[in-house]
Backbone as a chain_set.jsonl record, in Angstrom:
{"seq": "XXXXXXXXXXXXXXXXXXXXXXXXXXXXXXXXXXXXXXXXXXXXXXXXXXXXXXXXXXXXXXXXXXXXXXXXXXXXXXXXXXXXXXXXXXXXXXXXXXXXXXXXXXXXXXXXXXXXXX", "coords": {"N": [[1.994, 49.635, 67.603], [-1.032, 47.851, 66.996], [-0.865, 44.203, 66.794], [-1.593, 42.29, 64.234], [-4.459, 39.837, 63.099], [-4.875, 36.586, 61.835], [-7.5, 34.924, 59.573], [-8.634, 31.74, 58.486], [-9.496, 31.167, 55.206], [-10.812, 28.97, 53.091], [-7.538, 28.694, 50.807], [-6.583, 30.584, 51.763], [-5.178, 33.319, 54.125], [-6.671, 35.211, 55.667], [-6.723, 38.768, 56.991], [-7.472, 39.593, 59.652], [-9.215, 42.68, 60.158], [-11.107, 45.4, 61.418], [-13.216, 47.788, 60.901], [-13.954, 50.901, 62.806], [-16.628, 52.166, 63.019], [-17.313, 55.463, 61.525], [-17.535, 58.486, 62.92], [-21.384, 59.95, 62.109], [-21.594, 62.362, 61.856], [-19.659, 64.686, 60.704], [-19.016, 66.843, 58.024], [-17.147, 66.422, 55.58], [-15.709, 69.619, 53.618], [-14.908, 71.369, 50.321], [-12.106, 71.463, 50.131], [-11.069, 69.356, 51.774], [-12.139, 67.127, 50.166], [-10.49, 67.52, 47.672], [-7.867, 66.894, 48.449], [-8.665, 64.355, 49.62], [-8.632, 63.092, 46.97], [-6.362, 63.568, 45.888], [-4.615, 62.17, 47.882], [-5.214, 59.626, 46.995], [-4.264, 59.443, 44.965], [-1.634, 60.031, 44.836], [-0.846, 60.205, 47.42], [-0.455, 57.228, 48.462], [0.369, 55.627, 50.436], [0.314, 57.452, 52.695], [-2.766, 57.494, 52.834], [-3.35, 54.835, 52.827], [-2.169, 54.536, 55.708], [-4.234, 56.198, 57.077], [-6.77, 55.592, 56.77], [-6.818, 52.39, 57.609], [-6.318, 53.463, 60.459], [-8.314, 54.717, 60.779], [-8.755, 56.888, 60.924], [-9.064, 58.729, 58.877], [-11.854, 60.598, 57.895], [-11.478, 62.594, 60.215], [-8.997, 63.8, 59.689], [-9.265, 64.575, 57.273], [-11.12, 66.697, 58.027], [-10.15, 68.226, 59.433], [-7.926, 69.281, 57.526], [-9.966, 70.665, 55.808], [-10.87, 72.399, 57.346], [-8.714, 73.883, 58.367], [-7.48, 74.731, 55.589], [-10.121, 76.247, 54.555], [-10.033, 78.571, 56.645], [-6.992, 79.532, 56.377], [-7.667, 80.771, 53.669], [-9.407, 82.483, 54.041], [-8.028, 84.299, 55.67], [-5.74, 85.066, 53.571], [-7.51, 85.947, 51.76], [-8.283, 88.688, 52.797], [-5.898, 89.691, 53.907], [-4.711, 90.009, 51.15], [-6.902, 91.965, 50.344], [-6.702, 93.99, 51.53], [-4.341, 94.633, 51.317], [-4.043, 95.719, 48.318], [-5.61, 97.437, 48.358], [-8.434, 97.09, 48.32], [-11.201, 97.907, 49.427], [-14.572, 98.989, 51.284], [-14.531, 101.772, 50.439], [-14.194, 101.731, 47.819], [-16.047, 99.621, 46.934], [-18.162, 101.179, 47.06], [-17.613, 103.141, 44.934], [-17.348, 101.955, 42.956], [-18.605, 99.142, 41.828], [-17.726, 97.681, 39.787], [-15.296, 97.035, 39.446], [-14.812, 96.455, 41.651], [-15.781, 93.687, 41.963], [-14.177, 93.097, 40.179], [-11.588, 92.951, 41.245], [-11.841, 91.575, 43.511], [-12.685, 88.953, 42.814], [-10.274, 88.545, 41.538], [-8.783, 88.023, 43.669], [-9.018, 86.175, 45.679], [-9.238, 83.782, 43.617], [-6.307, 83.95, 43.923], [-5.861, 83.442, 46.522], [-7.392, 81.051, 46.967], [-5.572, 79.158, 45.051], [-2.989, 79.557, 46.399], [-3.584, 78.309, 48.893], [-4.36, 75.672, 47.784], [-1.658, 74.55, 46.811], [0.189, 75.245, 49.292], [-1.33, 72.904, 51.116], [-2.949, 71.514, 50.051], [-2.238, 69.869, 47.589], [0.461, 68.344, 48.362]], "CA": [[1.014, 49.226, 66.632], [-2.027, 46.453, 67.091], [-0.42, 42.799, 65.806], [-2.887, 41.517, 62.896], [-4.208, 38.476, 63.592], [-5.519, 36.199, 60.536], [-8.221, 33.863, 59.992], [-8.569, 30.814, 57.548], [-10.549, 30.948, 54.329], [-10.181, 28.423, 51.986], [-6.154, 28.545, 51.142], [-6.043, 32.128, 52.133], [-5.483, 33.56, 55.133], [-7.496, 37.059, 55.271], [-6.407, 39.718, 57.994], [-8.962, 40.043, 60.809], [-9.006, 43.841, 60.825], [-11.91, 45.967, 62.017], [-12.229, 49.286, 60.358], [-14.783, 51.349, 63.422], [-17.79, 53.182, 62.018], [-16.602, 56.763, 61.808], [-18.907, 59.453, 62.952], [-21.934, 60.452, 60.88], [-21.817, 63.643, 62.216], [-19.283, 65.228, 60.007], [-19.312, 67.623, 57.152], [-15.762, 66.936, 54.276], [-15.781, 70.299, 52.351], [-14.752, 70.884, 48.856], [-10.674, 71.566, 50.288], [-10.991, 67.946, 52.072], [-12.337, 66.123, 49.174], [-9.3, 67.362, 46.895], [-6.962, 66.124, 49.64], [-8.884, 62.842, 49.595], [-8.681, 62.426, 45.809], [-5.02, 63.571, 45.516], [-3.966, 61.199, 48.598], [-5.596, 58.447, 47.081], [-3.329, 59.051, 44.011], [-0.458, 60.197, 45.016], [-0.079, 59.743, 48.783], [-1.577, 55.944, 48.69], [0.804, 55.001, 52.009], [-0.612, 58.389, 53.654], [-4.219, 57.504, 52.551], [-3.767, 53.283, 53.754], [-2.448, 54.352, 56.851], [-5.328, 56.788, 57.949], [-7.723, 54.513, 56.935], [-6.274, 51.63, 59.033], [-6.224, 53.457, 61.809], [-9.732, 54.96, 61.673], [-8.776, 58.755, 61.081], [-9.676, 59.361, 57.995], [-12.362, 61.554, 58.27], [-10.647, 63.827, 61.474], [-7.987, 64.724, 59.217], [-9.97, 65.622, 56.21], [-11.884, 68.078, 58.288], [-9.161, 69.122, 59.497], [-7.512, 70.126, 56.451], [-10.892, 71.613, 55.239], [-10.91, 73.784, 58.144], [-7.556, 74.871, 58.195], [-7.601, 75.493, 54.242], [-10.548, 77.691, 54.381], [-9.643, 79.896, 57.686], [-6.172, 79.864, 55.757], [-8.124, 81.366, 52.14], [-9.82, 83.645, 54.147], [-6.705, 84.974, 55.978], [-5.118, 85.394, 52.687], [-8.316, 87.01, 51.241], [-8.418, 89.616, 54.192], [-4.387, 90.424, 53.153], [-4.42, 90.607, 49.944], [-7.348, 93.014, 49.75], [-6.245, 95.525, 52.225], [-2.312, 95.002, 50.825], [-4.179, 96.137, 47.158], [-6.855, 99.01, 48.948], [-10.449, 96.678, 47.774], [-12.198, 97.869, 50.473], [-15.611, 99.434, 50.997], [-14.857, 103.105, 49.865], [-14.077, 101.489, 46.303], [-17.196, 99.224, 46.538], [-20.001, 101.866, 46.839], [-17.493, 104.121, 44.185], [-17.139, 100.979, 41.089], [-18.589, 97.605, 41.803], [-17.407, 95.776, 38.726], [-13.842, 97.046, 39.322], [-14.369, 95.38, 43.47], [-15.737, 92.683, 41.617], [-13.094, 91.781, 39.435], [-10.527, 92.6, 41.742], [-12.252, 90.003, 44.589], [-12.565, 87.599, 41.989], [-8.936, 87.844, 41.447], [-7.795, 87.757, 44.907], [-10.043, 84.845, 45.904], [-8.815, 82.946, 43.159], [-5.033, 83.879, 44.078], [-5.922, 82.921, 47.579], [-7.458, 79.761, 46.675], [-4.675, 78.707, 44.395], [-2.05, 79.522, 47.487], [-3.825, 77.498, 49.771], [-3.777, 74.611, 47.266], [-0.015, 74.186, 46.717], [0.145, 74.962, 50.814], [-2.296, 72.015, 52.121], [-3.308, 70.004, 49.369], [-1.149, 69.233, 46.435], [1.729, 68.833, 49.119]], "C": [[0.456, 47.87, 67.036], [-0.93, 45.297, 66.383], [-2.028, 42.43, 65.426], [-3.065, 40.603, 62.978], [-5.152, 38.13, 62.115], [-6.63, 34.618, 60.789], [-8.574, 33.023, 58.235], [-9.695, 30.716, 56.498], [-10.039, 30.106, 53.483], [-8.489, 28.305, 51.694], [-5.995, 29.826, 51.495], [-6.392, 32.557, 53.795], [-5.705, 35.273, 54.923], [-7.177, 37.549, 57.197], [-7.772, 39.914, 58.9], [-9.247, 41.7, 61.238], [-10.473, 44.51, 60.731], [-11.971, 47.429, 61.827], [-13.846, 49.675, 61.438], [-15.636, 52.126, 62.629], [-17.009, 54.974, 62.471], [-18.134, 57.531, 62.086], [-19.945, 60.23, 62.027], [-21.901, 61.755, 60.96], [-20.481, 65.034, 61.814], [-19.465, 65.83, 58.53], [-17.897, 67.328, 55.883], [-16.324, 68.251, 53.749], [-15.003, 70.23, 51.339], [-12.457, 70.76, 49.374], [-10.222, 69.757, 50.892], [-11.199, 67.095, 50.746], [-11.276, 66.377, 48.082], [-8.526, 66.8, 47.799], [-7.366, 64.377, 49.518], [-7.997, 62.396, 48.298], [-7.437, 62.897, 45.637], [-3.815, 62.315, 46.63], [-4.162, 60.198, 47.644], [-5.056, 58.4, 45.692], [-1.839, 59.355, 43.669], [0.439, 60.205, 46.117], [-0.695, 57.914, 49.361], [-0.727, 55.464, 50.284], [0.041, 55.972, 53.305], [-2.263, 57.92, 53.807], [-4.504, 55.657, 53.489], [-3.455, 53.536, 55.342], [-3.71, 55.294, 57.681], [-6.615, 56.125, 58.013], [-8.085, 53.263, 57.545], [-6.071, 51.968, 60.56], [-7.293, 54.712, 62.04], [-9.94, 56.65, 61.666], [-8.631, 59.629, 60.136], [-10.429, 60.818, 57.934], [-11.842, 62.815, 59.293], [-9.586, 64.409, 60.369], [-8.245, 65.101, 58.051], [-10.804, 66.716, 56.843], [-10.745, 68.867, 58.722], [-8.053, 70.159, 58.474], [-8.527, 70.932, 55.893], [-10.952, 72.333, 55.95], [-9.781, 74.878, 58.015], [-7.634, 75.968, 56.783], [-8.387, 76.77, 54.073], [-10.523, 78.955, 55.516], [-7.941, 80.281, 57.084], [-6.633, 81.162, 54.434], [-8.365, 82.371, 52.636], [-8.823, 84.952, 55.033], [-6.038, 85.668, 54.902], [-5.957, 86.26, 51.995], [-8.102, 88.446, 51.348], [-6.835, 90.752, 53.554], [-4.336, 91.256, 52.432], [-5.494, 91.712, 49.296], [-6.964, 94.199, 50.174], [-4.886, 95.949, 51.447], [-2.655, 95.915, 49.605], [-5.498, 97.226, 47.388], [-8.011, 98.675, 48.428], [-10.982, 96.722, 48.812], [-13.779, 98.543, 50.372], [-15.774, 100.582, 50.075], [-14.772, 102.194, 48.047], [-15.115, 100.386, 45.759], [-18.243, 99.831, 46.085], [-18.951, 102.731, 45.376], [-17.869, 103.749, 42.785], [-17.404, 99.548, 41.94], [-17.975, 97.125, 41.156], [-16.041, 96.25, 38.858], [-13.542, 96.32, 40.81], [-14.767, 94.449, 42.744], [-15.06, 91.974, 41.403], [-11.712, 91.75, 40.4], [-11.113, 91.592, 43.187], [-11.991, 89.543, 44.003], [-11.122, 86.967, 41.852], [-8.318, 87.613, 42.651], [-8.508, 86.978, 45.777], [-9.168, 83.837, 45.151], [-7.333, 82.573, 43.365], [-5.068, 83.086, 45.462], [-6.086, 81.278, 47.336], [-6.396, 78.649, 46.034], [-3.355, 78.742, 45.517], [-2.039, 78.341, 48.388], [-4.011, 75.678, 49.43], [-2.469, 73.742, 47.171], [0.165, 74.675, 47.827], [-0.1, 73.963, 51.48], [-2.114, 71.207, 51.306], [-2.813, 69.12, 48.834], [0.411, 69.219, 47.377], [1.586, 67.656, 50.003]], "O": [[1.17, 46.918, 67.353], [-0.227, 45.661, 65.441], [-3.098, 42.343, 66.029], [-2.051, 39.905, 62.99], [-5.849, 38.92, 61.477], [-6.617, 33.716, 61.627], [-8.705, 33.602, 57.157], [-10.773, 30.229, 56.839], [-8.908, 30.305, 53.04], [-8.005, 27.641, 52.61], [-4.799, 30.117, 51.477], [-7.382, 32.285, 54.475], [-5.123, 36.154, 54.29], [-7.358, 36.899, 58.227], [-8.87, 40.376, 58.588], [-9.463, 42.01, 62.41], [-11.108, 44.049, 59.782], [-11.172, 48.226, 62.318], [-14.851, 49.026, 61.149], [-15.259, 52.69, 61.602], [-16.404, 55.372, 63.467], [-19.28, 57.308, 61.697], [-19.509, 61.072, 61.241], [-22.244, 62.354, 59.941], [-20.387, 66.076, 62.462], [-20.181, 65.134, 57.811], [-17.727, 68.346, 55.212], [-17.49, 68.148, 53.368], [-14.325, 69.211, 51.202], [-11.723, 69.947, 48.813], [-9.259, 69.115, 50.472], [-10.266, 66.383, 50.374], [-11.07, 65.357, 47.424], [-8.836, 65.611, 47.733], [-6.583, 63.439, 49.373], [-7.015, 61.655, 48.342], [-7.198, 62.31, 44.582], [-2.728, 61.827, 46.321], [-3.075, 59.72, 47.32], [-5.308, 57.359, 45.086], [-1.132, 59.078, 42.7], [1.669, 60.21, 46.159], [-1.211, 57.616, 50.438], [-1.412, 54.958, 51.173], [-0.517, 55.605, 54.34], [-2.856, 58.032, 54.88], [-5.349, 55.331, 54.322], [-4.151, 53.002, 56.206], [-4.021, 55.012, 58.838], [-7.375, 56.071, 58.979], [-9.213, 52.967, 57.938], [-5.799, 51.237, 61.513], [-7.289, 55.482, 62.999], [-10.811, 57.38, 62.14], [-8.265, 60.802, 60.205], [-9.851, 61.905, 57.923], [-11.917, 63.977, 58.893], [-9.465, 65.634, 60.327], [-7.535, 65.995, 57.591], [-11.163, 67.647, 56.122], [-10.497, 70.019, 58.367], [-7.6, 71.291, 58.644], [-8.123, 71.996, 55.422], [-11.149, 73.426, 55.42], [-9.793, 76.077, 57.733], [-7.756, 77.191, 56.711], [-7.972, 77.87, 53.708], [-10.929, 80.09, 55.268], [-7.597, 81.427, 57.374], [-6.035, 82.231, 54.314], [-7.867, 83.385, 52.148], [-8.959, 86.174, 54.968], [-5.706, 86.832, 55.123], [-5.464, 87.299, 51.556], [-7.837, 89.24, 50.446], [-6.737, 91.879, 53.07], [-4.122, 92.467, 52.486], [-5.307, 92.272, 48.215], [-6.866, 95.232, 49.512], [-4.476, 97.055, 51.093], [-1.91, 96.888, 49.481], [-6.189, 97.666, 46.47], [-8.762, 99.566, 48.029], [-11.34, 95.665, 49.331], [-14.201, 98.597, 49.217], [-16.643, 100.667, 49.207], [-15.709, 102.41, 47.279], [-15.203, 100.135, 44.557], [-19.038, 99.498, 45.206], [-19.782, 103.027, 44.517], [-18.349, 104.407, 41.862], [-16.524, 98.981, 42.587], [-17.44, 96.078, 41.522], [-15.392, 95.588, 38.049], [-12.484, 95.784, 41.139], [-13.712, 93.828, 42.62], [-14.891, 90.821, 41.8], [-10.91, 90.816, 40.383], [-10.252, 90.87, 43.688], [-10.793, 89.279, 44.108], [-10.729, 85.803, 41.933], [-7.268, 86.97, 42.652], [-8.468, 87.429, 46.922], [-8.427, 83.092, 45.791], [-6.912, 81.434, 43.161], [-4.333, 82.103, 45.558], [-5.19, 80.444, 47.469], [-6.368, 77.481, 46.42], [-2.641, 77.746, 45.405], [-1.097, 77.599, 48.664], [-3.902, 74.74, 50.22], [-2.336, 72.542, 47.409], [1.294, 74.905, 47.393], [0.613, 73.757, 52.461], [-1.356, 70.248, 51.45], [-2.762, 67.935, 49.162], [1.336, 69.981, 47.094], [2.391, 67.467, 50.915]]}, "num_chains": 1, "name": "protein.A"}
């Protein structure tokens, strides 16, 4: 780890640290930005050190990626494991409806208490 070097204000001495511009050329999605806002109240040592060392951003995309190629893994599963496939689309939409809906939301809720809340 860098040594911190300090510089003289008034009676305080303030840390000379240098936080780099991060790249504009990233996207957070919505699985990153819970991750942010649950670090930043319940992992605050996880959250100061990524921010001190500039890698913030990289590892919120990274969890937003993972999360949703995770959701949609679990999607994929749990429709074949429960037979929502096409033949039962063209037979009853609102019965593929509601059963997506629910196995989306089960997915989503998996991949929460997996990645985020964790």
């Amino acid at each position: 780890m860098k040594e911190i070097t300090y510089h003289k204000e008034g009676d305080y001495l303030i840390p000379d640290i240098i936080v780099e511009n991060p790249k504009k050329d990233y996207h957070i999605g919505l699985y990153g930005r819970l991750k942010l806002e649950y670090m930043k109240k319940h992992q605050l040592g996880l959250y100061s050190d990524l921010i001190l060392s500039g890698t913030l951003p990289e590892y919120l995309i990274e969890i937003d990626k993972t999360a949703n190629e995770r959701t949609k893994k679990i999607i994929n599963e749990l429709a074949k494991e429960e037979k929502v496939d096409e033949n039962l689309k063209q037979n009853n939409q609102l019965e593929w409806g509601r059963c997506m809906n629910n196995i989306k939301n089960r997915a989503e809720e998996i991949v929460l208490n997996e990645l985020i809340y964790c």
